[in-house]
Amino acid sequence: MITVAVVEDDARIRRTVQEVLAKAKDCRCVAAFSNGSTAAEELPALKPDVILMDINLPDISGVECVAQISPQLPKSEIIMLTVFQDPDTIFQALAAGAHGYLVKPVMPSKLLEAIREIRNGGVPMSPSIARNVIDYFRRAGSAQAAPESAVATPLSEVDPEKNDSVLGPREQQVVEALVEGYSYKEIAGKLDISIWTVATYVRRIYEKLHVCSRREIIAKVSIKK
Amino acid sequence: MLTSCSVIMRRAFLALLVLSGRATAVEEIQIHQIEIDGSDYAVPLEGPITVVAMAGRLRLDFSGPVLDGIRLRYRLEGVDKSWQDPPNFMRIQIQFMDERKDIVGSIDFPIRGETPGWRQAVELSDFVPRRESMLVPAMSRSASLSILSHGHDDGVGVLGLDRIRFLVTPADGKTTKEYPLDATSGEKMDQRQGSPRFWYKGFGNRAEIAELRHRPGPQPRPILVLNDIDPQRYGNWTLINQPLPVAEGDMVTLTWDEAHSIGRSGRHIAEYTGLKPGNYAFKAELCAVDGTPTGRVITIPLVVVPPLHQRWYFWIGALTIAAGLGAWAGHAFKRRRLMQRLAELERVHALERERERIARDLHDNIGAGLTEIAMLSDWVYDDLEAYQGDDTKGRVERIRQSAMELARSVDEIVWAINPANDDLKRFANYLMQASSQFLGATTIRVRYQIPQDLPPLPISGKIRHNLFLVVREALNNTVKYAQASLVRIELDAADQIIRLVVEDDGVGFAVAHTGSDGTHEGLSSMEQRMTDIGGVLHLVTLPGRGTRIELQVHVPPGSQGHP
């Protein structure tokens, strides 16, 4: 049984999502919240398997809510729901700790499919998100190579295995192919690896993104202080 | 001549704003900053100050003391019809608990502003009915209710609740159980600090904010009141020893009558845009938490003077001499044009905010509603799967299709209106996102050729929207008619020219036959869209050779029209 929590301010959509989950045999809606701050307080104790999170919430944004809860919920998968096809905001949410997103109107069957898929380790990455990922790691990489010593470490010498700010060569290949529009299956063929390995690379890219952006948030907070 | 003209035109857009008069000195109210179009102005409490600026945006940062019993209001006379409250809210909260009493869900119903018929004393005010519903989440065994005065920092105000009913309707919808939750009996019920049965005030961090009052009548009715005089602490009424049993799938409905006036103390920023020439007065007032005026008011007179009269006359005069024309008609005409231009620029800021507001409203209301319709009709369609050959299925499918397409159009309009997207990079992101999602539902593969480093180029909502709709139409045609297996989308820009290519490897068609068989009827509308934005469309296709559509549009610098 997959336990699911819903954070959605629109009562109509929240109700429909709850009903969809109630009908599914393998899912159980354990909590529903109409605002981000209550959700951020209550969710860590509930530890649901999957959290469906609206991006536009009335108090704190869905992105902020994800940033608050995701470090406390390493085992929960967060799927963003958005009426708005706004790739920049979606990317922020993914960087903050979400693993996927669905653009509304989400058909009930698609919603359940996405929940099941993410529980089975499948993480999607659209071309526009991949594009943002490349931009992000370029900035992160150059920001890291620049300061401290006058002699900057060339990017090529940074060991990607030990460094979260840099994508490994295979990860880079995967993300570049995604930007061009290749599907996981096509990438598997192109790089001669299994489709599961492609999914693993994508998951690792997301993890690096989370670690990296969390560090960025911490850095920002300590600068403020 | 042309250059000097444009310089003068730009200057004429500047408006002269004069802050004058003597501000009434009320010690407790402080104006920290006046900002006009991004520039700061010191605020002397005595003597007039003169400011030359574009009166596009006025921003006042002010505060009152954070003390018990004090609330801060403001208004700009000439704009605001009544006193304005900085935003704050109180709320009613339903919490759902499982059998171990752990919280498994909660919902807040915020209460804001002032109810019509507010008469300072809450018990004498008009009460307004309200009704809210929610589906009970899984694992819930019981529900509880709280009324909290805890909203924003520095929040104060008064809230009264009467006729509170909690209704539980099980999923079968047959029977509804009703729980009347008014404070009808208890100890010291005639006193404000009485203790009604079932309601507890100890959970707030200042208990006496929770009060009992009586609505007058032949039989005075006790009502629950939050009289929040404390900017820093809050009070609660929480339902205890009155279990409200619920089960997953039940529909719970809460109804109540409310009267309230809710505001804040402390510091606040008031903003105004697009002020027309005229006299204004900014006022900030300290009042009691229930809105009773105290007479402690600060006033700052503002005069927005029509822009640069003298320079216009000078310019018009100079132009007249230079051209050797002295006709009064000419003067009047030019001056009117300038006035129009000026008014237009004053509207630009207001317009941008308006665009943001429309985008938000469309998204919140229409987008969410259509989403619900689409989801529900999809579901009904699945339910009807068993009834084969039933026309109803086809009609439901049409509802679903229509709702989905409308939701998508709303999404596109929201995106096009929002000024934050007036940029090539964001256009590229959106184009990729929408097209990959659209083609993802088909068997057609897609390839993007879009450089990672696109030049930063501002594009107006009009150009973005039209370009996007042309691409969408092209993809529609590909999916419907082309029998293609691959689509290539190219986007690039150089020298302010955007180039977009959509190409498929499908069956193509003979251009001469366009339209006769009903296919590619969208072609002329695509051409029309490109013409509307001053762009061109090239179509290359032959039967069996795929279809290639190339779009080019020149984006003038600052084409979005807003500095």
XYZ file of C-alpha atoms in Angstrom, chain A residues 10 12-20 22-23 28-35 38 42 46 56 83-88 90 101 103-109 126-128 131-132 134-135 138 179-182 186, chain B residues 95 103-108 134-139 248 251 363-365 367-369 371-372 374-376 378-379 400 404 407 411 414-415 425-426 429-430 432-434 436-437 445-448 450-454:
104
model
C -8.085 24.476 -4.517
C -12.258 21.172 -6.061
C -8.981 19.653 -7.182
C -8.061 18.440 -3.689
C -11.351 16.637 -3.410
C -11.046 15.004 -6.818
C -7.484 13.851 -6.129
C -8.571 12.429 -2.762
C -11.399 10.573 -4.461
C -9.107 9.193 -7.141
C -9.640 6.498 -2.427
C -10.745 4.394 -5.416
C -4.149 5.391 0.471
C -4.544 9.107 1.041
C -3.289 9.638 4.585
C -3.491 13.405 4.763
C -4.731 16.426 2.877
C -3.625 19.985 3.472
C -4.955 23.241 2.115
C -1.848 25.306 2.825
C 0.582 23.414 8.080
C 2.695 17.958 9.904
C 3.386 11.415 8.831
C 0.890 27.700 -6.077
C -1.885 24.061 -13.524
C 0.781 26.307 -14.839
C 3.202 25.025 -17.398
C 6.041 27.073 -15.941
C 9.331 25.246 -16.518
C 11.349 27.663 -14.378
C 9.011 23.460 -11.868
C 5.888 16.810 -11.637
C 0.913 19.340 -15.337
C -2.818 19.611 -14.713
C -5.298 18.595 -15.932
C -3.892 15.304 -14.693
C -6.053 12.440 -15.772
C -6.841 10.088 -12.869
C -5.180 7.151 -14.592
C 11.611 16.485 -19.664
C 13.821 18.232 -22.257
C 13.240 21.688 -20.797
C 18.160 22.156 -20.227
C 17.816 23.898 -16.871
C 22.781 21.843 -17.693
C 22.576 25.568 -16.994
C 27.513 25.032 -15.410
C 17.796 18.089 -23.963
C 17.778 17.020 -27.590
C 14.511 15.190 -27.029
C 15.677 11.566 -26.858
C 16.482 5.855 -27.285
C -8.048 18.775 12.268
C -3.142 14.378 13.280
C -3.587 12.990 9.765
C -4.908 16.086 8.038
C -6.060 19.600 8.600
C -7.705 22.409 6.765
C -7.787 26.126 7.482
C -14.051 19.023 2.952
C -13.635 15.333 2.250
C -12.342 13.380 5.255
C -8.841 11.962 4.644
C -7.964 8.312 5.158
C -7.273 6.908 8.623
C -12.667 8.246 5.409
C -18.061 14.853 3.527
C -4.848 30.422 -13.200
C -6.587 30.228 -9.832
C -10.178 30.198 -10.972
C -7.627 26.843 -14.742
C -8.477 24.992 -11.541
C -12.145 24.605 -12.468
C -8.879 20.856 -14.368
C -11.599 19.478 -12.177
C -11.305 17.312 -17.162
C -10.406 14.937 -14.340
C -13.993 14.087 -13.505
C -12.029 11.264 -17.653
C -13.213 9.282 -14.703
C -13.112 15.706 -21.556
C -8.481 19.625 -21.586
C -7.287 24.158 -19.706
C -2.320 27.843 -19.510
C -1.589 32.857 -18.539
C 1.922 32.291 -19.786
C 15.164 31.872 -22.835
C 11.884 31.456 -21.071
C 11.806 26.559 -22.033
C 8.087 26.842 -22.482
C 10.178 22.620 -25.171
C 7.994 21.846 -22.198
C 4.701 22.174 -24.045
C 7.454 17.504 -25.499
C 4.330 17.021 -23.442
C 9.737 11.246 -31.455
C 11.094 14.745 -31.132
C 14.539 16.331 -31.548
C 15.425 19.791 -30.362
C 18.265 24.909 -29.469
C 21.592 26.389 -28.376
C 22.156 26.328 -24.626
C 23.312 29.938 -24.773
C 20.482 31.811 -26.401
